[in-house]
Amino acid sequence: MTYRKLCLLALVAGLALSACKRDAAPAAGPTVPEDETADQFIARVNDEIREMYPELTASQWLSSTYINDDSQLLAAKGNERWLTQLNAWIEQARRFEGQKMAPATARAINLLKLSTSMPAPKDPARLAELTRIATKMEGMYGSGAYCVGEGDAERCRQLGELEDVLRRSRDYDEQLDAWRGWHSIAQPMRKDYTRFVELVNEGAGDMGFADAGEMWRSGYDMSPAEIAAETDRLWGQVKPLYEQLHCYARTRLEAKYPDRGSVEGLLPAHLMGNMWQQDWSNLWDILEPYPNTGSLDITGALEAQYRAGLDKRLAALPGLPEAAERVEIERQAQVDSAIAMTRRAEDFYASLGMPKLPEKFWNRSQLIKPRDRDVVCHASAWPMDMTDDVRIKMCIQPNEEDFTTVYHELGHVYYYLAYEDQPPLFQSGAHDGFHEAIGDTIVLAMTPQYLSSIGLVDEQQQSQADLINSQMRMALAKVAFLPFGLMIDRWRWGVFDGSIAPDEYNRAWWDLKAQYQGVAPAVPRGEDFFDPGAKYHVPGNTPYTRYFLSHILQFQFYRALCDTSGYDGPLYDCSFYGDKAAGEKFWAMLGKGASQPWQQTLKELTGTETMDASAVLEYFAPLQDWLEDQNEGQACGWPAAAPVADAGANTESQ
């Protein structure tokens, strides 16, 4: 997985997502009728959004797939128009306060008020400043590169290449260099982000919220305090499982890197196989419980398929290709591989009775990284016209991480297709965690038996060793992510409410990573740095609690769909691939969008109105027992704060 997760400006909740929430900007609408009723007002707003949406999403798409000054200007102006119009709609809606109206209308007005993660000031100059900063930060992230050397000897690497180092290299210093290099790209964002916080807080205040964080927490059909407490409760359910996984990983890393495999009991940030330590799947060669049992090397299988496709294209040539011709052939083989991976994911959804993807998807999606321009490679899914122009934006490579990410992104796409008949203000997930959980529910059903059936792994034996390997493979993605899913917004909530001051941004970031993840940097990271900006969702202003909630909900959805399919066995062994009854129930849930409280939508699928991690614990019960045996005698746990240097102590200048 890549997590998957999302994009720059979540402007109309649910109208575009991704690993990524992406929204656009309607221009000013017609004159407001004086005698307009609340119902007529919402109907008009929905019509205006639908009419203007295709033109305005195009500017957002261009700003992510053709990063240059012109596309960023178009995107900033589009966002400016949208936020101006949104402020106007919210002001117009005030005249209906206290009036009786249809429940659906009342819900739509509330969703309208909460339909942006970037509340803008009413002052036009500050609103324009906000959109410029937001677009600038996304461009800085998308074009960010770590460069060494000078002149002709200069070598620059972007995120994908640096991630490959963490994915493949086991050289301690090489990994550290790649990790530090990527984090250096965020340093120039710090001043802009500080101003960004001031502006969105002003916008949230204009809407009646204490700060932007309180506004974010108001979008869950419960109070801001209740959703914060709910996430704490859910984390309390799964924390013991994460602690056992952390203890096991630390023991293996300490064996691999004597005297350097931990940082005072915390996991070294650069050794976790992932730039943000949110997914440990790339450490399979270190953490695999039983190496001599059935292979689960999905990356190796995908790479072999790519090489076979490349060899086939080369063999069709009459002779040896020139250098330029070979580059083009390799490019076509990469496209073939990306399409094949995406077709495989589409096949799973179609097997449930869902429609094939529209032809526009295949003609207009960005599946691999272009050679001629900077793009935002962070995976995202896009509804371009609120009907059948749906796309994904990725830079797919033949590895397990990207393979599962494709399944995840198509979950967003199928959500768009399912609720396209809803009014625009209801074209969203039941809450934002629902949108993130759809594709990951399918990933849970990608059991070893399923993977074997599509030729990616060997036929699996029903042994205890195979079971633990399979569980570990899933835990390195799912369980390892859980605390990361919490800490980003815990940091931002503190930034928004002022309890984390600008001169403490980096210290607070690493304190929270230590508290929740048990992770620390292996080198000093003082306030000269802005390490939060090295994670897309911070400069992209995408709320992150949704991802934590999705990692709870997906197991609830999965268990419910397994039950619907008639499966009777251990939860971890269920795949509902090809089951039309499960697909019909899933599709019905997706079609509700945001038209009703999420509690009702959850109950229709699972039978309960409460988010609950019991399905997570049921799924991983064999692994948790095994981990406890492996960790017996170990001093598990970690310090509550990261051992990082004070701001003035840092000497790095990458």
XYZ file of C-alpha atoms in Angstrom:
654
model
C 0.000 0.000 0.000
C 1.018 3.600 -0.338
C -1.518 5.187 1.684
C -3.469 5.756 -0.219
C -4.428 7.629 0.585
C -5.323 11.781 -0.788
C -5.006 15.165 -2.511
C -4.592 18.889 -2.089
C -7.890 20.634 -1.441
C -10.903 18.694 -0.180
C -13.260 21.357 -1.350
C -16.650 19.743 -1.806
C -16.809 16.836 0.602
C -16.906 13.584 -1.309
C -17.007 15.067 -4.781
C -13.478 13.812 -5.376
C -11.259 11.455 -3.442
C -8.160 9.471 -3.287
C -6.004 7.985 -1.684
C -7.314 11.439 -2.135
C -9.944 14.033 -1.662
C -10.102 16.389 -4.526
C -12.625 19.120 -5.134
C -13.373 21.961 -7.452
C -14.819 25.392 -7.540
C -18.130 26.523 -8.921
C -18.170 30.071 -10.240
C -20.656 32.659 -9.027
C -24.231 31.560 -9.555
C -27.328 33.435 -10.678
C -29.131 36.120 -8.683
C -30.655 34.761 -5.480
C -34.481 34.666 -5.658
C -35.972 36.747 -2.828
C -38.845 34.335 -2.086
C -36.736 31.159 -2.341
C -37.642 28.367 0.097
C -35.054 26.174 1.806
C -35.918 23.291 -0.507
C -35.557 25.528 -3.571
C -32.273 26.899 -2.253
C -30.715 23.437 -1.945
C -32.062 22.429 -5.366
C -30.432 25.532 -6.854
C -27.108 24.901 -5.134
C -27.096 21.310 -6.389
C -27.840 22.481 -9.937
C -25.077 25.088 -9.831
C -22.523 22.582 -8.588
C -23.454 20.017 -11.219
C -23.379 22.556 -14.057
C -19.982 24.029 -13.260
C -18.216 20.960 -11.922
C -16.638 19.486 -15.092
C -14.900 22.700 -16.146
C -13.518 23.335 -12.693
C -12.262 19.859 -11.907
C -10.261 20.096 -15.115
C -8.098 22.862 -13.631
C -7.473 20.724 -10.560
C -6.520 17.743 -12.694
C -4.114 19.837 -14.730
C -2.475 21.281 -11.619
C -1.662 17.752 -10.435
C -0.700 16.174 -13.752
C 1.076 19.149 -15.398
C 2.783 21.045 -12.580
C 3.861 24.471 -13.824
C 3.139 28.118 -13.070
C 0.228 28.289 -15.505
C -1.614 25.232 -14.210
C -1.082 26.336 -10.624
C -2.513 29.747 -11.441
C -5.617 28.157 -12.985
C -6.068 25.898 -9.979
C -5.613 28.737 -7.491
C -8.153 30.890 -9.315
C -10.574 27.994 -9.486
C -10.237 27.405 -5.766
C -10.652 31.120 -5.131
C -13.916 31.190 -7.091
C -15.141 28.093 -5.304
C -14.429 29.365 -1.805
C -15.993 32.723 -2.615
C -19.105 30.951 -3.864
C -19.162 28.596 -0.886
C -19.018 31.535 1.518
C -21.915 33.114 -0.392
C -24.004 29.936 -0.189
C -23.343 29.573 3.531
C -24.371 33.193 4.083
C -27.525 32.663 2.014
C -28.388 29.595 4.086
C -28.482 31.627 7.300
C -31.912 32.987 6.388
C -33.385 29.507 6.885
C -32.104 29.021 10.434
C -34.925 28.007 12.772
C -37.343 27.312 9.933
C -39.118 24.014 9.423
C -37.900 22.133 6.375
C -37.627 18.641 4.967
C -35.057 16.485 6.823
C -33.094 15.981 3.612
C -32.890 19.744 3.111
C -31.723 20.331 6.676
C -29.040 17.672 6.202
C -27.917 19.219 2.916
C -27.571 22.679 4.489
C -25.449 21.235 7.285
C -23.267 19.347 4.792
C -22.872 22.529 2.764
C -21.431 24.293 5.798
C -18.997 21.418 6.352
C -18.181 20.867 2.695
C -14.620 22.126 2.780
C -11.554 21.179 4.761
C -10.157 24.603 3.876
C -12.554 27.204 5.337
C -11.705 30.561 3.801
C -11.818 34.054 5.290
C -14.564 36.335 4.045
C -12.046 39.022 3.181
C -11.358 38.612 -0.574
C -7.659 39.454 -0.332
C -7.010 36.899 2.409
C -9.157 34.324 0.613
C -7.026 34.779 -2.504
C -3.876 34.520 -0.391
C -5.104 31.232 1.059
C -5.709 29.642 -2.336
C -2.313 30.776 -3.615
C -0.552 29.249 -0.619
C -2.510 25.999 -0.895
C -1.711 25.567 -4.585
C 1.911 26.544 -4.039
C 2.414 23.931 -1.316
C 0.998 21.158 -3.460
C 3.274 22.189 -6.291
C 6.275 22.191 -3.957
C 5.431 18.665 -2.853
C 4.791 17.350 -6.341
C 7.985 18.807 -7.809
C 10.115 18.187 -4.710
C 13.493 16.589 -5.374
C 16.596 15.760 -3.362
C 19.651 16.880 -5.272
C 23.336 16.244 -4.620
C 26.362 17.370 -6.576
C 26.801 20.443 -8.761
C 26.706 21.265 -12.454
C 26.904 18.269 -14.755
C 27.496 16.036 -11.735
C 24.239 17.041 -10.066
C 21.848 14.165 -9.433
C 18.254 14.754 -8.371
C 15.814 12.148 -7.120
C 12.092 12.583 -6.528
C 9.921 10.719 -4.067
C 9.483 7.546 -6.126
C 13.207 6.913 -6.451
C 13.821 7.698 -2.793
C 11.000 5.364 -1.780
C 12.641 2.641 -3.853
C 15.755 2.985 -1.716
C 13.750 2.402 1.462
C 11.867 -0.420 -0.220
C 14.856 -2.336 -1.523
C 18.092 -1.294 0.164
C 19.176 -2.725 3.491
C 22.228 -0.468 3.723
C 21.707 1.618 6.874
C 23.403 4.773 5.600
C 21.879 4.591 2.141
C 18.403 4.422 3.644
C 19.159 7.285 6.014
C 20.365 9.457 3.152
C 17.181 8.815 1.136
C 14.972 9.499 4.147
C 16.752 12.718 5.055
C 16.798 13.774 1.418
C 13.033 13.583 0.968
C 12.351 15.328 4.271
C 14.542 18.224 3.155
C 11.995 19.168 0.472
C 9.504 20.260 3.149
C 11.739 22.805 4.870
C 10.688 25.729 2.584
C 6.983 25.032 3.305
C 7.130 25.963 6.980
C 6.470 29.707 6.655
C 3.664 29.147 4.150
C 2.060 26.490 6.319
C 2.138 28.749 9.367
C 0.288 31.430 7.437
C -2.068 28.820 5.986
C -3.103 27.824 9.518
C -3.864 31.435 10.417
C -6.058 31.856 7.350
C -8.096 28.648 7.669
C -8.643 29.344 11.346
C -9.995 32.757 10.402
C -12.314 31.098 7.892
C -13.490 28.551 10.443
C -14.141 31.351 12.913
C -16.267 33.165 10.336
C -18.381 30.002 10.127
C -18.835 29.841 13.902
C -16.188 27.251 14.831
C -13.443 27.677 17.409
C -10.806 26.641 14.865
C -10.378 24.537 11.723
C -9.803 21.350 13.744
C -13.163 21.707 15.481
C -14.750 22.197 12.072
C -13.150 18.992 10.780
C -14.433 17.052 13.794
C -17.974 18.338 13.212
C -18.549 16.241 10.094
C -19.419 12.923 11.746
C -23.079 13.187 12.759
C -21.853 13.640 16.333
C -20.189 16.414 18.324
C -16.483 17.244 17.904
C -15.797 15.991 21.427
C -17.652 12.734 20.769
C -15.693 11.820 17.628
C -12.395 12.583 19.376
C -13.420 10.298 22.243
C -14.579 7.654 19.774
C -11.180 7.502 18.100
C -9.530 7.179 21.514
C -11.862 4.290 22.361
C -11.167 2.490 19.100
C -7.406 2.963 19.484
C -7.647 1.485 22.964
C -9.158 -1.668 21.449
C -6.332 -2.239 18.952
C -3.322 -0.782 20.769
C -2.306 -4.079 22.467
C -2.079 -5.773 19.060
C 0.076 -2.957 17.675
C 2.353 -3.091 20.708
C 3.044 -6.774 20.082
C 3.821 -6.119 16.399
C 6.104 -3.227 17.359
C 7.992 -5.394 19.849
C 8.513 -8.142 17.269
C 9.693 -5.685 14.592
C 12.136 -4.023 16.954
C 13.674 -7.368 17.914
C 14.183 -8.290 14.256
C 15.642 -4.874 13.379
C 18.043 -5.000 16.311
C 19.245 -8.359 15.029
C 19.633 -6.997 11.488
C 21.361 -3.768 12.537
C 23.302 -4.448 15.762
C 23.467 -1.375 18.011
C 21.497 0.662 15.437
C 18.220 -1.257 15.105
C 16.358 0.928 17.597
C 16.542 4.462 19.002
C 16.270 4.124 22.765
C 13.518 1.554 22.320
C 11.783 3.270 19.394
C 11.851 2.121 15.774
C 14.252 4.113 13.547
C 12.198 6.109 11.061
C 14.414 5.385 8.055
C 14.536 1.594 8.542
C 10.827 0.812 8.256
C 10.696 0.416 4.475
C 8.309 3.355 4.090
C 9.007 7.086 4.107
C 6.476 7.709 6.895
C 6.550 4.342 8.708
C 2.845 3.874 8.004
C 3.249 0.538 6.200
C 5.937 -2.030 6.996
C 5.214 -4.432 4.140
C 8.533 -3.689 2.460
C 10.349 -5.232 5.439
C 9.034 -8.671 4.544
C 12.548 -9.987 4.019
C 13.348 -9.063 7.640
C 10.009 -9.705 9.339
C 8.757 -12.817 7.509
C 7.991 -15.354 10.263
C 8.657 -18.564 8.279
C 10.900 -18.024 5.209
C 10.843 -21.646 4.043
C 7.106 -21.986 3.575
C 4.836 -20.918 0.686
C 5.970 -17.715 -1.026
C 3.964 -14.515 -0.610
C 6.357 -12.458 -2.719
C 3.768 -10.505 -4.694
C 6.299 -7.867 -5.717
C 8.584 -10.522 -7.179
C 5.703 -12.009 -9.165
C 4.629 -8.620 -10.538
C 8.191 -7.750 -11.500
C 8.522 -11.102 -13.269
C 5.320 -10.397 -15.210
C 6.658 -6.988 -16.222
C 9.965 -8.462 -17.385
C 8.140 -11.150 -19.356
C 6.093 -8.465 -21.105
C 9.215 -6.462 -21.854
C 11.010 -9.529 -23.218
C 8.017 -10.309 -25.433
C 8.083 -6.819 -26.934
C 11.851 -6.996 -27.465
C 11.605 -10.445 -29.062
C 9.134 -9.097 -31.614
C 11.761 -6.703 -32.997
C 13.760 -7.668 -36.113
C 17.051 -6.836 -34.378
C 18.606 -5.097 -31.417
C 16.869 -1.788 -30.649
C 18.674 1.537 -30.569
C 18.905 3.183 -27.141
C 15.989 5.552 -27.761
C 13.859 2.738 -29.167
C 14.560 0.553 -26.129
C 13.504 3.367 -23.794
C 10.205 3.600 -25.645
C 9.708 -0.171 -25.529
C 10.369 -0.184 -21.794
C 7.828 2.603 -21.478
C 5.189 0.571 -23.287
C 5.945 -2.440 -21.105
C 5.394 -0.250 -18.035
C 2.046 0.856 -19.441
C 1.115 -2.764 -20.153
C 1.974 -3.726 -16.575
C -0.012 -0.841 -15.054
C -3.055 -1.627 -17.204
C -2.865 -5.320 -16.332
C -2.747 -4.531 -12.600
C -5.711 -2.173 -12.927
C -7.694 -4.663 -15.022
C -7.102 -7.287 -12.345
C -8.528 -4.965 -9.700
C -11.501 -4.118 -11.919
C -12.172 -7.840 -12.293
C -12.700 -8.223 -8.536
C -15.371 -5.508 -8.427
C -17.012 -6.802 -11.605
C -17.116 -10.318 -10.131
C -19.444 -8.929 -7.445
C -21.898 -7.725 -10.083
C -20.640 -4.149 -10.243
C -20.253 -2.532 -13.670
C -17.091 -2.528 -15.730
C -15.197 0.748 -15.615
C -16.262 3.296 -18.254
C -14.104 3.621 -21.342
C -13.264 7.184 -20.292
C -11.481 5.752 -17.275
C -9.006 3.922 -19.479
C -8.543 6.820 -21.893
C -8.055 9.585 -19.333
C -6.474 8.148 -16.185
C -2.790 8.704 -15.396
C -1.468 5.227 -14.651
C 2.315 5.740 -14.886
C 4.644 8.653 -14.283
C 5.075 10.849 -17.368
C 8.618 11.416 -18.582
C 8.233 15.024 -19.688
C 6.819 16.883 -16.682
C 6.371 17.039 -12.932
C 3.224 15.434 -11.541
C 1.819 14.587 -8.139
C 2.350 10.840 -7.975
C 0.383 10.475 -4.759
C -2.427 8.076 -5.667
C -5.882 9.604 -5.992
C -9.289 8.963 -7.520
C -11.285 11.616 -9.356
C -14.960 12.105 -10.362
C -14.539 14.654 -13.120
C -18.140 15.306 -14.128
C -20.217 13.553 -11.427
C -21.308 10.937 -13.985
C -19.094 8.584 -15.973
C -15.817 10.519 -16.280
C -14.001 8.835 -13.397
C -10.215 8.504 -13.202
C -7.304 7.554 -11.048
C -3.984 9.359 -10.901
C -1.032 7.134 -10.016
C 2.549 6.362 -10.974
C 2.088 2.588 -10.873
C 5.096 0.331 -10.521
C 5.001 -3.486 -10.428
C 5.066 -4.010 -6.661
C 2.683 -5.163 -3.952
C 2.278 -1.675 -2.538
C 0.975 -0.229 -5.783
C -1.033 -3.356 -6.594
C -3.117 -3.070 -3.433
C -3.315 0.706 -3.883
C -5.039 0.192 -7.248
C -7.702 -1.930 -5.527
C -8.050 0.837 -2.942
C -8.420 3.642 -5.481
C -11.019 1.705 -7.468
C -13.027 1.553 -4.241
C -13.380 5.328 -4.490
C -14.245 5.076 -8.173
C -16.990 2.532 -7.575
C -18.380 4.679 -4.759
C -18.609 7.576 -7.265
C -20.393 5.378 -9.790
C -22.804 3.993 -7.186
C -24.000 7.356 -5.875
C -23.955 9.337 -9.121
C -27.770 9.598 -9.023
C -27.679 11.330 -5.638
C -27.844 15.150 -5.519
C -24.343 16.653 -5.553
C -24.396 17.563 -1.864
C -25.032 13.882 -1.060
C -22.338 12.628 -3.419
C -19.947 11.674 -0.668
C -19.264 8.840 1.716
C -21.521 8.237 4.690
C -18.573 9.824 6.450
C -15.072 10.255 5.090
C -13.848 7.030 6.720
C -16.399 5.086 4.663
C -14.890 6.324 1.413
C -11.441 5.139 2.451
C -12.705 1.745 3.642
C -14.358 0.527 0.437
C -11.303 -0.516 -1.548
C -9.529 -1.794 1.550
C -12.459 -4.096 2.252
C -11.699 -5.676 -1.099
C -7.989 -5.870 -0.190
C -8.918 -7.931 2.881
C -10.644 -10.395 0.577
C -7.390 -10.802 -1.390
C -6.548 -13.934 0.567
C -3.569 -16.148 -0.307
C -6.022 -18.462 -2.067
C -7.273 -15.559 -4.194
C -3.726 -14.414 -4.946
C -2.829 -17.973 -5.920
C -5.834 -18.164 -8.226
C -4.595 -15.135 -10.190
C -1.034 -16.436 -10.379
C 0.724 -14.068 -7.974
C 1.720 -16.515 -5.246
C 2.274 -20.233 -4.961
C -0.573 -22.484 -3.937
C -0.753 -22.149 -0.179
C -0.695 -25.053 2.242
C -3.012 -25.075 5.245
C -0.227 -25.112 7.811
C 0.293 -22.959 10.883
C 3.395 -21.454 9.294
C 1.463 -20.438 6.172
C -1.298 -18.940 8.305
C 1.095 -16.843 10.375
C 2.924 -15.667 7.254
C -0.365 -14.633 5.686
C -1.473 -12.822 8.820
C 1.863 -11.066 9.155
C 1.702 -9.914 5.543
C -1.645 -8.240 6.215
C -0.655 -6.882 9.639
C 2.398 -5.113 8.268
C 0.021 -3.031 6.186
C -3.113 -2.820 8.332
C -2.000 -2.961 11.970
C 1.192 -0.964 11.426
C -0.894 1.857 9.990
C -3.315 2.323 12.893
C -1.363 4.734 15.126
C -0.135 6.700 12.119
C -3.776 7.180 11.144
C -4.325 8.961 14.459
C -1.185 11.007 15.003
C -1.312 13.275 11.959
C -4.615 14.861 12.946
C -3.662 14.861 16.613
C -0.788 17.082 15.472
C -2.993 19.276 13.305
C -5.706 19.618 15.918
C -3.015 20.972 18.231
C -1.667 23.267 15.513
C -5.143 24.607 14.760
C -6.147 25.201 18.389
C -2.795 26.779 19.269
C -1.607 24.214 21.789
C 1.240 23.474 19.331
C 2.949 26.763 18.547
C 4.736 27.391 15.230
C 8.139 27.246 16.912
C 7.292 23.750 18.195
C 5.947 22.171 15.003
C 8.738 19.630 14.540
C 9.202 18.745 18.197
C 5.482 18.102 18.590
C 5.433 16.003 15.404
C 8.128 13.662 16.679
C 6.670 13.553 20.174
C 3.382 12.323 18.714
C 5.113 9.817 16.451
C 6.884 8.492 19.523
C 3.705 8.418 21.592
C 1.517 6.666 19.047
C 3.859 4.803 16.692
C 6.898 4.208 18.855
C 9.025 5.702 16.055
C 11.931 8.163 16.241
C 14.456 9.745 13.871
C 17.960 8.357 14.064
C 19.448 11.852 13.621
C 18.573 15.208 15.238
C 15.482 16.894 13.778
C 15.252 20.375 15.266
C 12.985 23.271 14.355
C 15.093 24.060 11.290
C 13.048 21.266 9.702
C 9.365 20.904 8.862
C 9.020 17.127 8.750
C 5.184 17.152 8.747
C 5.356 18.725 5.270
C 7.100 15.629 3.901
C 3.752 13.808 4.156
C 1.414 14.740 1.312
C -1.707 15.208 3.400
C -0.222 18.065 5.445
C 0.614 20.485 2.597
C -2.381 18.994 0.767
C -4.637 19.781 3.751
C -6.429 16.444 3.660
C -7.933 15.392 7.006
C -6.428 12.096 8.137
C -8.686 10.709 10.871
C -10.702 9.208 8.009
C -7.889 6.718 7.390
C -7.829 5.520 10.970
C -11.605 5.095 10.955
C -11.416 3.295 7.628
C -9.019 0.739 9.115
C -11.677 -0.100 11.679
C -14.647 0.031 9.316
C -13.096 -2.101 6.587
C -12.917 -5.095 8.917
C -16.561 -4.537 9.936
C -17.578 -4.327 6.277
C -15.500 -7.383 5.443
C -17.073 -9.480 8.184
C -20.571 -8.397 7.137
C -19.954 -9.263 3.480
C -18.449 -12.628 4.425
C -21.594 -13.354 6.430
C -23.754 -12.278 3.490
C -21.858 -14.605 1.171
C -22.649 -17.547 3.459
C -19.028 -18.068 4.444
C -18.598 -20.220 7.542
C -15.025 -20.377 8.774
C -12.221 -18.281 10.266
C -12.662 -14.648 9.288
C -9.114 -14.297 7.946
C -9.697 -17.031 5.362
C -12.763 -15.480 3.696
C -12.803 -14.190 0.148
C -16.148 -13.163 -1.310
C -14.691 -12.818 -4.818
C -17.445 -13.634 -7.301
C -20.274 -13.538 -4.743
C -23.178 -11.574 -6.197
C -25.151 -11.437 -2.928
C -22.255 -9.731 -1.155
C -21.806 -7.401 -4.109
C -25.462 -6.436 -4.176
C -25.436 -5.525 -0.471
C -22.196 -3.576 -0.839
C -23.463 -1.689 -3.893
C -26.697 -0.770 -2.087
C -24.669 0.786 0.736
C -22.485 2.715 -1.688
C -25.529 4.105 -3.442
C -26.750 5.864 -0.266
C -23.797 8.252 -0.330
C -24.189 10.883 2.380
C -27.968 11.004 2.140
C -28.487 9.710 5.679
C -26.523 9.574 8.964
C -23.622 7.160 8.750
C -24.954 5.211 11.728
C -27.993 4.181 9.685
C -25.874 3.264 6.672
C -23.538 1.192 8.836
C -26.468 -0.630 10.417
C -27.961 -1.546 7.032
C -24.728 -3.314 6.095
C -23.459 -4.663 9.423
C -26.438 -4.699 11.788
C -24.888 -2.206 14.223
C -24.719 1.578 14.432
C -21.379 1.569 16.282
C -17.871 1.498 14.893
C -16.110 -1.378 16.578
C -12.645 -2.957 16.328
C -13.727 -6.438 17.395
C -13.537 -7.621 13.764
C -9.885 -6.465 13.628
C -9.085 -8.503 16.714
C -11.018 -11.520 15.446
C -9.169 -11.411 12.132
C -5.701 -11.193 13.703
C -6.300 -13.457 16.713
C -3.888 -16.201 15.508
C -1.133 -13.656 14.877
C -1.612 -11.917 18.205
C -1.231 -15.222 20.065
C 1.886 -16.034 18.018
C 3.399 -12.599 18.638
C 2.867 -12.883 22.361
C 4.754 -16.187 22.321
C 7.574 -14.694 20.233
C 7.862 -11.650 22.474
C 7.877 -13.558 25.749
C 10.729 -12.291 27.876
C 11.181 -9.128 25.798
C 10.886 -5.665 27.348
C 8.102 -4.470 25.075
C 6.902 -0.877 25.001
C 8.749 2.356 24.314
C 9.401 5.833 25.749
C 6.582 8.332 25.450
C 8.704 11.020 23.766
C 11.195 10.968 20.919
C 14.888 11.632 21.652
C 15.199 14.551 19.225
C 17.444 17.569 19.468
C 16.360 21.093 20.332
C 15.928 23.540 17.484
C 19.315 25.133 17.868
C 21.206 21.838 18.022
C 20.606 20.766 14.435
C 23.495 21.018 11.984
C 21.990 19.357 8.908
C 21.480 21.509 5.828
C 20.305 19.170 3.103
